[in-house]
Coordinates of C-alpha atoms in Angstrom, one line a residue:
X84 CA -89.4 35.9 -7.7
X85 CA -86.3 35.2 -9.5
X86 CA -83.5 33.1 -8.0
X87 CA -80.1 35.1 -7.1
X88 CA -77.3 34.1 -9.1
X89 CA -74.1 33.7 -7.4
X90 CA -71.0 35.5 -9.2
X91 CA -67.8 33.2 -8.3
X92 CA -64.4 35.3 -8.6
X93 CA -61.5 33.9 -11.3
X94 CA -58.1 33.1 -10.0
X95 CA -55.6 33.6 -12.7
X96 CA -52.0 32.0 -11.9
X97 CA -49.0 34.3 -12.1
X98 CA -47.3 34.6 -15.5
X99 CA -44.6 32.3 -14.9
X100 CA -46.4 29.5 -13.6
X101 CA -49.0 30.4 -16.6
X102 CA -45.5 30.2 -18.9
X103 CA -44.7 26.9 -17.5
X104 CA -48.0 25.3 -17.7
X105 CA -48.2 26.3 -21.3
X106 CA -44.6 25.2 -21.8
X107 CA -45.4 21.6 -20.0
X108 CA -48.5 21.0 -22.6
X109 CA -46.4 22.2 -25.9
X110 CA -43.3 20.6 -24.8
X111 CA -43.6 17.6 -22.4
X112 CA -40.6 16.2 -20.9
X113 CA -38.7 14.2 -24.2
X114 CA -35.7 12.4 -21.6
X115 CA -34.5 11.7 -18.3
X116 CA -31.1 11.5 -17.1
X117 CA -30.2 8.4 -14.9
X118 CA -27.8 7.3 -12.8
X119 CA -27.0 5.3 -9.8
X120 CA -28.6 6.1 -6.4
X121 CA -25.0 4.7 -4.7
X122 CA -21.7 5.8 -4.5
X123 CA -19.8 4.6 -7.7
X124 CA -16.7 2.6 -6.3
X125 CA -12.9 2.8 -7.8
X126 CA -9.6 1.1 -6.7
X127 CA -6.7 3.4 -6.7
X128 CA -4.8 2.9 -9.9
X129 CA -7.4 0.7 -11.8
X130 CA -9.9 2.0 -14.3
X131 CA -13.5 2.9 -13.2
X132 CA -17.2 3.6 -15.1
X133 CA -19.3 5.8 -14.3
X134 CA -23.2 4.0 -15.5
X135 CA -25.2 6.8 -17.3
X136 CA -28.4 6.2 -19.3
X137 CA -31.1 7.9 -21.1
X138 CA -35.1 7.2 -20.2
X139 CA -36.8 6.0 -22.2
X140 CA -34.3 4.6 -24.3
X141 CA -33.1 6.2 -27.3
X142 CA -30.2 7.5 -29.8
X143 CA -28.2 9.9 -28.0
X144 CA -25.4 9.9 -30.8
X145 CA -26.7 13.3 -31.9
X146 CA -26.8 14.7 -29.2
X147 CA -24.2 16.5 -26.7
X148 CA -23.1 14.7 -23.3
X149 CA -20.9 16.6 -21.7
X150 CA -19.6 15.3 -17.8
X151 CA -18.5 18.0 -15.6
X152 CA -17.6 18.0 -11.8
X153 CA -18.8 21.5 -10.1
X154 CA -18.5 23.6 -13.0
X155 CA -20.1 23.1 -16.2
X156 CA -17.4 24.8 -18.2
X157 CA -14.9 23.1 -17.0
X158 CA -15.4 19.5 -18.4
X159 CA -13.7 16.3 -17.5
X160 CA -15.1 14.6 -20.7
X161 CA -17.1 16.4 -23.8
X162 CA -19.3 14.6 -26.9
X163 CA -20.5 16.7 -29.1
X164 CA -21.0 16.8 -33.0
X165 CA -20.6 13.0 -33.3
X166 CA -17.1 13.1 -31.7
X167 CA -14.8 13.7 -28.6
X168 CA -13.6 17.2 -27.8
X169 CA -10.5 17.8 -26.1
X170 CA -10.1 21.5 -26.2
X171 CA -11.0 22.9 -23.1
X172 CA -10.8 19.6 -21.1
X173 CA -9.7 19.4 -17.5
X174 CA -5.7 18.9 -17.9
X175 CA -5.9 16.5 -14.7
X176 CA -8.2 13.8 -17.1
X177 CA -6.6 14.5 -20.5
X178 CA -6.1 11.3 -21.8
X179 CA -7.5 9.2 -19.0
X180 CA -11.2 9.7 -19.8
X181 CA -13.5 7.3 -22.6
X182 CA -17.3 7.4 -23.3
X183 CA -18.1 4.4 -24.8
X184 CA -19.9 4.8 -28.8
X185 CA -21.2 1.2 -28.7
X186 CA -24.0 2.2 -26.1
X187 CA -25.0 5.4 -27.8
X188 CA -27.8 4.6 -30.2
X189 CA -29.7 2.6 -27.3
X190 CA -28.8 6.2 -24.9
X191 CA -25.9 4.7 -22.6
X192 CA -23.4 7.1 -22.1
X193 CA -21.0 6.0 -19.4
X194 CA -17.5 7.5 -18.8
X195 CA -14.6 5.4 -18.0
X196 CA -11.6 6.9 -16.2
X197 CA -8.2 5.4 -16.2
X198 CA -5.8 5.1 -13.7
X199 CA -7.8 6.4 -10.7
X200 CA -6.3 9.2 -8.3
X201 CA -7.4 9.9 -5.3
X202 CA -8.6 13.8 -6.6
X203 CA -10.8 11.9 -8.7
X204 CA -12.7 11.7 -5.6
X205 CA -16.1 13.4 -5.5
X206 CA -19.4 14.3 -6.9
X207 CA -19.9 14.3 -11.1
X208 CA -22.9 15.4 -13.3
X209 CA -23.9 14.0 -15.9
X210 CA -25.6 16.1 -18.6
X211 CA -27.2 15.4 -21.9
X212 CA -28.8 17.8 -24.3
X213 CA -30.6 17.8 -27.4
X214 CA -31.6 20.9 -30.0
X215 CA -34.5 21.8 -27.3
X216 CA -34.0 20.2 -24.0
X217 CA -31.7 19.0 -21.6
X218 CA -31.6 17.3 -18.3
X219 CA -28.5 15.7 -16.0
X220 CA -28.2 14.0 -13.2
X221 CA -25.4 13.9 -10.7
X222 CA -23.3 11.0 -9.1
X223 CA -20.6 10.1 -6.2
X224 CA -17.3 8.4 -6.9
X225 CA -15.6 7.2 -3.9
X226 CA -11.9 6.4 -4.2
X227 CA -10.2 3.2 -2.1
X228 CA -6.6 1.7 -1.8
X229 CA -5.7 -1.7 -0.1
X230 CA -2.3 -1.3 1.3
X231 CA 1.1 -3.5 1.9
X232 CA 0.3 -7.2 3.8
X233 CA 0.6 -6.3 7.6
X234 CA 4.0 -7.0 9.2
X235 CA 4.3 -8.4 12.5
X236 CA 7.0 -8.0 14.6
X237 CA 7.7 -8.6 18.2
X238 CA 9.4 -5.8 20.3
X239 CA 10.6 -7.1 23.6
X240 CA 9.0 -7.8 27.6
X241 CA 6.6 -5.7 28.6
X242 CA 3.8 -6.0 31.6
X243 CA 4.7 -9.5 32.1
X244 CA 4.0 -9.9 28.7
X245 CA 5.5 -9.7 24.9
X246 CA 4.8 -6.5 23.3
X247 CA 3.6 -7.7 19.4
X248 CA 3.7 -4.8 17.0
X249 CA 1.9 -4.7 13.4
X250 CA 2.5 -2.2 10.9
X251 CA 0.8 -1.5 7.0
X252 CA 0.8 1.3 4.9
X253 CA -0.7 2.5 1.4
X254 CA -4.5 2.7 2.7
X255 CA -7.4 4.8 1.8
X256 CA -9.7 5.8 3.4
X257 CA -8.2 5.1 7.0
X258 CA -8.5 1.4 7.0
X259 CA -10.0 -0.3 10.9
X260 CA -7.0 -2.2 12.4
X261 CA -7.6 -5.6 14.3
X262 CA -6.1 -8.3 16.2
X263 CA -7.9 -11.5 16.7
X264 CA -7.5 -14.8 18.8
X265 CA -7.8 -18.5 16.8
X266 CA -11.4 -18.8 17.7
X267 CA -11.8 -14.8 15.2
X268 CA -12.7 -13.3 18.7
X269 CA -11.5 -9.7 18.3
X270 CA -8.4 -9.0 21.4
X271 CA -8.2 -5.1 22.4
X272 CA -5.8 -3.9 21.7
X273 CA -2.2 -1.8 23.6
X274 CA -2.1 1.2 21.1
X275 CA -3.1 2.5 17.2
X276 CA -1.8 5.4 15.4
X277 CA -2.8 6.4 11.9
X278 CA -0.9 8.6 9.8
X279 CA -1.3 10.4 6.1
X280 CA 1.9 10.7 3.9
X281 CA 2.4 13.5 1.3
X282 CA 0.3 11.0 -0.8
X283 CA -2.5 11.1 1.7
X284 CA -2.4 7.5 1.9
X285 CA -2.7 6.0 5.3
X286 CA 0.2 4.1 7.5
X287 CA -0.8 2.2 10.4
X288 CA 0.6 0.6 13.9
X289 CA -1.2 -1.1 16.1
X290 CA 0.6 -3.2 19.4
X291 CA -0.5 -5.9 21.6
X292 CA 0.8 -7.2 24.9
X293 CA 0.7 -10.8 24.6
X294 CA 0.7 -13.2 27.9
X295 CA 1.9 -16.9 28.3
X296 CA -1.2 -19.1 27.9
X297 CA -3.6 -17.1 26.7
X298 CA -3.8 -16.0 23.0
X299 CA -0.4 -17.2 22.0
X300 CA -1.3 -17.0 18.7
X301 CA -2.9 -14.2 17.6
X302 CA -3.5 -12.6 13.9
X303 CA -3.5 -8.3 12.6
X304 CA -6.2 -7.5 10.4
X305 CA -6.4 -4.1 8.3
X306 CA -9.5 -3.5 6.4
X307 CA -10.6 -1.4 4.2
X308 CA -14.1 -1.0 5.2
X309 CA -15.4 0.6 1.9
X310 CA -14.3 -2.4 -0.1
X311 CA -14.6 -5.2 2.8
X312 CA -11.3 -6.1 2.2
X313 CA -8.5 -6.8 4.5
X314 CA -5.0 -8.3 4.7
X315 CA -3.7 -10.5 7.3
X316 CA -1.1 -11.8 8.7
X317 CA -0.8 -14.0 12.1
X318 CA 2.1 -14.9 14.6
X319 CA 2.4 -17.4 17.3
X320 CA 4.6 -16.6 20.6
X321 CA 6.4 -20.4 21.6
X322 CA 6.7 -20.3 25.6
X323 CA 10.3 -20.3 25.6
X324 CA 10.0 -16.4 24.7
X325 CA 8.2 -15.5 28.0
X326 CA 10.1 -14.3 30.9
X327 CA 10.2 -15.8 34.0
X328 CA 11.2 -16.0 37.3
X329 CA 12.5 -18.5 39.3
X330 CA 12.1 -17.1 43.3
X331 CA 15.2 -19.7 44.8
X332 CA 17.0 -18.3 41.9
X333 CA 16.0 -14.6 43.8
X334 CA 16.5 -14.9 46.4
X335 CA 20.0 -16.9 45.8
X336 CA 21.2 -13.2 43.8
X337 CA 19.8 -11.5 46.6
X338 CA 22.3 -13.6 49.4
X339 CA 25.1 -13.5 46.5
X340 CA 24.7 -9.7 46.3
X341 CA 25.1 -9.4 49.9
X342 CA 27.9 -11.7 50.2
X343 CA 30.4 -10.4 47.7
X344 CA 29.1 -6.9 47.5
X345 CA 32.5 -5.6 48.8
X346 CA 34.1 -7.3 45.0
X347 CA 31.8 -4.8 42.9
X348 CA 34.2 -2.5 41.6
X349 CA 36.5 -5.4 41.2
X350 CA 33.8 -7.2 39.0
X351 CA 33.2 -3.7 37.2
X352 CA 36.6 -3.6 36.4
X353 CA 37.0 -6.2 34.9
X354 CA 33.4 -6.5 33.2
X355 CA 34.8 -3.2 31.1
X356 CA 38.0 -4.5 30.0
X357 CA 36.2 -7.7 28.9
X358 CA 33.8 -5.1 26.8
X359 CA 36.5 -3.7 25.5
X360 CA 38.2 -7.1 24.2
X361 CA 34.9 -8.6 23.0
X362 CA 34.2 -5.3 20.9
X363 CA 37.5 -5.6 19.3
X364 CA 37.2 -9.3 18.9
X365 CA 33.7 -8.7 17.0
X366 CA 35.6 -6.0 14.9
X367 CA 38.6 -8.3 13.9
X368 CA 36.0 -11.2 13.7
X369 CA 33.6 -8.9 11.2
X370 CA 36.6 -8.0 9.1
X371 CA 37.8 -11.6 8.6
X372 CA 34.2 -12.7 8.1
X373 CA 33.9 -10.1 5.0
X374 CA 37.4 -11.2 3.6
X375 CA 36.1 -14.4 3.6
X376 CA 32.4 -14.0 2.7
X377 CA 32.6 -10.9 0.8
X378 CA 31.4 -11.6 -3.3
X379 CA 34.3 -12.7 -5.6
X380 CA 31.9 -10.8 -8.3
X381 CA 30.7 -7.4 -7.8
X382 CA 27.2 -7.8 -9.6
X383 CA 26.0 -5.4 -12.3
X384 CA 22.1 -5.7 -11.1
X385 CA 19.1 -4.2 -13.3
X386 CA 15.9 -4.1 -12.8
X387 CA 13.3 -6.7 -14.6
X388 CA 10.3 -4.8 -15.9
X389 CA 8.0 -7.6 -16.7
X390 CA 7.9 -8.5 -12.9
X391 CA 7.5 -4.8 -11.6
X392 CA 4.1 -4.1 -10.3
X393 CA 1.8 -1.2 -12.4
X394 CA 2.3 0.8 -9.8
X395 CA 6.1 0.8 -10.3
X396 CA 8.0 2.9 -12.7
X397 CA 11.5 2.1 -13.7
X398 CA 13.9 4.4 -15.0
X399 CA 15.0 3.3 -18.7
X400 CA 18.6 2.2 -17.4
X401 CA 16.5 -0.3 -14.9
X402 CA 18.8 1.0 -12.4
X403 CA 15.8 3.0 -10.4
X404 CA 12.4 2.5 -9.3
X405 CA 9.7 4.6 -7.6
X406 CA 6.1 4.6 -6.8
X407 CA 3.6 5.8 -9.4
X408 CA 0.2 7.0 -8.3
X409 CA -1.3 6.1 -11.6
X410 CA -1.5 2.4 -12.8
X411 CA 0.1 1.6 -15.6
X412 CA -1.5 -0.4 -18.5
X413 CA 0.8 -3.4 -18.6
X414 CA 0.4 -6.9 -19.3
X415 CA -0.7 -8.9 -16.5
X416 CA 1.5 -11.8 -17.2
X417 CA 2.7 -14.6 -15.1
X418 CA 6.6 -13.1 -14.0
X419 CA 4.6 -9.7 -12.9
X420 CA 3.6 -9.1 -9.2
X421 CA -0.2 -7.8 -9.3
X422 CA -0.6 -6.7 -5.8
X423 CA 2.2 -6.2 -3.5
X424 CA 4.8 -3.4 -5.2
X425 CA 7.9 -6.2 -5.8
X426 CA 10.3 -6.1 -8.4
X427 CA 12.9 -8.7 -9.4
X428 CA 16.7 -7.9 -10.5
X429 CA 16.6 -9.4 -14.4
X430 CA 19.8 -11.4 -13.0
X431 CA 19.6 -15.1 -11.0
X432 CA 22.6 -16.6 -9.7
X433 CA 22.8 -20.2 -8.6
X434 CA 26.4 -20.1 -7.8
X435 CA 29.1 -18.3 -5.9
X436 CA 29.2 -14.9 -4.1
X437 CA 27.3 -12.1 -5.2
X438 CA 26.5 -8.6 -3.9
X439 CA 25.2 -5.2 -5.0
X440 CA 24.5 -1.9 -3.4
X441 CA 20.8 -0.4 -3.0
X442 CA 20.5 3.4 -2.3
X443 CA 17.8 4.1 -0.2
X444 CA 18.4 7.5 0.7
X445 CA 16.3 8.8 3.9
X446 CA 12.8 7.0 2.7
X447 CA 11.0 5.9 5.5
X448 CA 8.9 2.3 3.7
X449 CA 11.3 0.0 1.6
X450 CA 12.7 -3.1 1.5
X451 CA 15.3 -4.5 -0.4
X452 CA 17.2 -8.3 -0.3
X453 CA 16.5 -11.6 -2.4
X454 CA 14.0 -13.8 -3.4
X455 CA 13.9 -17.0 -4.7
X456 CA 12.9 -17.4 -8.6
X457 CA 9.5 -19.6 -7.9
X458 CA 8.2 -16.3 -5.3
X459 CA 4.4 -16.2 -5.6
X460 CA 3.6 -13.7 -8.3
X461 CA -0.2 -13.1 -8.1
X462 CA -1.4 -12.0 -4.5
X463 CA 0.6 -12.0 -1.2
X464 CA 3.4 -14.1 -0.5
X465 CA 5.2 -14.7 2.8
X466 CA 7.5 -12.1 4.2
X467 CA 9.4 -15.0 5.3
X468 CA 13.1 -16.6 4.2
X469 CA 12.2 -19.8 5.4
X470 CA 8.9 -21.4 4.2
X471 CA 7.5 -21.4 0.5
X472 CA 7.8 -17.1 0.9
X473 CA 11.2 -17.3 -0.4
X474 CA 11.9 -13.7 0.3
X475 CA 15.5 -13.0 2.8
X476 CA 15.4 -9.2 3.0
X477 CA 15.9 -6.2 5.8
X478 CA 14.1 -2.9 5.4
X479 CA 12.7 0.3 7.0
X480 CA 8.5 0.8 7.7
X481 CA 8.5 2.9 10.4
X482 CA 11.6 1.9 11.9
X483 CA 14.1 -1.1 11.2
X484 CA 13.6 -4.3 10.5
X485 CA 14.3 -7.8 9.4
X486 CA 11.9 -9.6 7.1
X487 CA 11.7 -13.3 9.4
X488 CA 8.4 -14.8 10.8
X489 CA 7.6 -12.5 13.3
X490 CA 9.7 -9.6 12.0
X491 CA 12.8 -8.9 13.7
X492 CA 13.4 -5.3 15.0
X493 CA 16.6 -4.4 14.2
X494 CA 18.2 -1.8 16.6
X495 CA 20.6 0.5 15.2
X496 CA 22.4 3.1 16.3
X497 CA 21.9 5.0 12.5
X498 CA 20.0 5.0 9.6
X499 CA 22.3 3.7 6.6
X500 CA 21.3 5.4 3.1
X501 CA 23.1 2.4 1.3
X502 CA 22.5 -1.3 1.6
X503 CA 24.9 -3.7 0.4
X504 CA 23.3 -6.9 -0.3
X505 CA 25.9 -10.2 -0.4
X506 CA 24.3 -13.3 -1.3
X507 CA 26.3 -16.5 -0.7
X508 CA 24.4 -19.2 -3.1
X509 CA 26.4 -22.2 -1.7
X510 CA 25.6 -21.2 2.0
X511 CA 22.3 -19.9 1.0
X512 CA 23.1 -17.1 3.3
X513 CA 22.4 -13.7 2.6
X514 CA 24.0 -10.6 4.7
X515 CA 23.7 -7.0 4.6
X516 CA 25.8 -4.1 4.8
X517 CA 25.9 -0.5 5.9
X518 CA 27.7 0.2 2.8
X519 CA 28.7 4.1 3.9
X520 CA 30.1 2.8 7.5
X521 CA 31.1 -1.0 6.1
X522 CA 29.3 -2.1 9.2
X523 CA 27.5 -5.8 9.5
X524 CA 23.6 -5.3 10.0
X525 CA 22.2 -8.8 9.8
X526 CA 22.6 -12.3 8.1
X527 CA 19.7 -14.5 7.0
X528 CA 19.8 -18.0 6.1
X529 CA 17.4 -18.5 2.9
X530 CA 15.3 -21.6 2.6
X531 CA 15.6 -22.7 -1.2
X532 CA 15.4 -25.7 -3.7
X533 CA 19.3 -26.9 -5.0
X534 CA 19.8 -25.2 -8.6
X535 CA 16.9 -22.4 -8.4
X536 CA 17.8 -19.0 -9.3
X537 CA 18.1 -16.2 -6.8
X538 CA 17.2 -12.8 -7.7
X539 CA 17.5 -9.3 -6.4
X540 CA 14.6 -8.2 -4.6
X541 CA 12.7 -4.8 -3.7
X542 CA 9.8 -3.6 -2.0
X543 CA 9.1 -0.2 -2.8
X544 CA 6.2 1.3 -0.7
X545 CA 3.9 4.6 -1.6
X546 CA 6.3 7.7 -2.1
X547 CA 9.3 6.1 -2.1
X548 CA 12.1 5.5 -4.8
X549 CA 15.1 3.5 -4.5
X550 CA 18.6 3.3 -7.0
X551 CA 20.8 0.6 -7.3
X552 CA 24.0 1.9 -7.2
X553 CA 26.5 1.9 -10.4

């Protein structure tokens, strides 16, 4: 008997896994396209590169890279034919984009960007093609800012307590806002409130109610989480500022109140007309105060460029200043602030009265006063005129202020779009002006070493632009 034979049935695979399967045999894989796995991070205003690389190694210098966001077309950067092209390049990078040559023959093709925005935020591909094949791979920038050193101030009684305020701006992403006790336990805190500008960087307020005897001194931390950075700045509140009350002292008012009730609109009488007499006494005392104070010399001031931050552009009569949101590629020498957005007036005066008119307009962060010629240069120096800070200056971050240790809140009934400054160098006294309304706003004593220079000061926050007047 023969055996039965057994006729199994042939699967063919469709044509275009057939094509591929040929395709894969003839032409195996030549490259891959690598990048990192983590979100590339950039500072706002500082340069960036974005790590590329061929696998296995090899030249890529004939080859075409080409880095795009979401559309191929349109390229942020293009190499091709052995050179840069800049026809057809995104106008947002032109001129702020580099791929390095050195790396090419050994298949590195990173891009550097200059001068990071915050639309340079996002996702980038990174493509690479030869005469027959091509692969990319794509990659996630992430944009931060650190902003302006916290400023403290303290706002009056409130709850038995002393309401502490603490205010930043210039942050990105929204920074986390904390306020800690000696021992770095974190204190909860009264109220926060976050805010974009037009710039869609981030300003911040966060309040406290501080109580006698327990965390009298007490520090505000803003952090920029993506980084792990923060900025700091503490306070301490001396018992003397704490209310209190006296209950003899009660319920003597109490019996007083009673007792001469019947006088009241005798006493309110006379309370107003000794209003009225002190008012006119502070006029007549402010107007022989300026006649005798007031600068003999009228001070041309300009503006020193080689101690304006990157992030500051002056106008070319150094009369102007205003925030940039591109860094610019200065020397990073020792007169030049590197990260708080300070610039110094290029004239010092040791001697006699001075004073000079600042035009701040209706900008809501700025600062403008003095600082003594040995200010720290390189990182954060005190907002202080009396320790080694050596800065004596009122200005505006949310509302207005005076630049002591805690900030003072200054109360006024406007908002003045021109500050005269009048520096006194033998008193070491510096006051300010409403110079529209001539009215006194504040005078600060300046802590400062006998023969050291003075120079204009100002603190020009995100979006804002100040003028010193003619």
């Amino acid at each position: 008997m023969e055996p039965v034979g057994c006729v199994l049935p042939i699967q063919f695979p469709p044509s275009s896994e057939l094509i591929l399967f040929f395709f894969l045999i003839h032409f195996p894989a030549a490259f891959t396209v690598i990048g990192p796995r983590d979100p590339v991070i950039a500072t706002l205003g500082q340069d960036t590169v974005l790590p590329c690389h061929l696998s296995p190694r090899m030249s890529a210098a004939n080859m075409e890279v080409r880095w795009f966001r979401s559309e191929y077309l349109f390229f942020v950067h293009l190499y091709r034919d052995g050179k840069d092209q800049d026809e057809g390049q995104m106008p947002e990078y032109q001129g702020r984009t580099e791929l390095s040559k050195a790396g090419l023959t050994d298949g590195n093709v990173p891009l550097r960007i200059l001068n990071i925005r915050l639309s340079d935020e996002g996702q980038y591909s990174c493509f690479v093609q030869d005469d027959t094949f091509y692969e990319e791979t794509i990659l996630e920038l992430r944009v931060t800012g650190l902003g302006s050193v916290p400023l403290i101030s303290v706002e009056g009684h409130q709850d038995g307590g002393i309401r502490v305020v603490c205010r930043s701006a210039g942050w990105y992403p929204e920074p986390e806002m904390l306020w800690e006790d000696l021992s770095g336990r974190h204190l909860p805190s009264l109220s926060e409130t976050k805010s974009q500008g037009d710039n869609n960087l981030f300003q911040t307020e966060t309040a406290i109610i501080v109580k006698e005897q327990s965390n009298q001194k007490l520090s505000c931390c803003i952090r920029n989480t993506v980084l792990n950075q923060d900025k700091e700045s503490a306070v301490y509140i001396a018992d003397t500022f704490f209310p209190r009350v006296n209950p003899w002292m009660v319920a003597l008012s109490v019996i007083l109140m009673v007792l001469f009730g019947f006088i009241g609109l005798t006493v309110y009488l006379f309370t107003t007309k000794g209003k009225l007499t002190e008012e006119v006494g502070k006029r007549d005392l402010e107007i022989g105060w300026r006649r005798h104070v007031a600068p003999i010399e009228e001070a041309n001031v300009t503006l020193d460029p080689g101690t304006a931050h990157p992030l500051l552009v002056l106008s070319e009569d150094g009369k102007s200043v205003r925030w940039a949101e591109t860094r610019q590629d200065l020397p990073d020498n020792p007169e030049r602030f590197n990260t708080e957005l300070y610039v110094l007036g290029c004239e010092g005066f040791t001697s006699g009265r001075h004073c000079w008119e600042v035009e701040v307009g209706d900008e809501l962060y700025w600062a403008v006063g003095v600082a003594r010629e040995s200010v720290r240069r390189k990182g954060s120096p005190s907002l202080s005129p009396w320790d080694g800070g050596g800065i004596c200056a009122v200005g505006c971050l949310g509302q207005f202020w005076a630049l002591t240790f805690p900030g003072t809140p200054l109360h006024l009934r406007w908002v003045p779009c021109r500050i005269q400054v009048c520096l006194d160098c033998d008193r070491v006294q510096v006051t300010f002006f409403d110079a529209g309304k001539k009215d006194l706003i504040f005078t600060l004593l300046l802590a400062s070493v006998p023969g050291e220079r003075i120079h204009p000061w100002l603190w020009v926050e995100p979006g804002s632009q100040l003028r010193l007047c003619p």
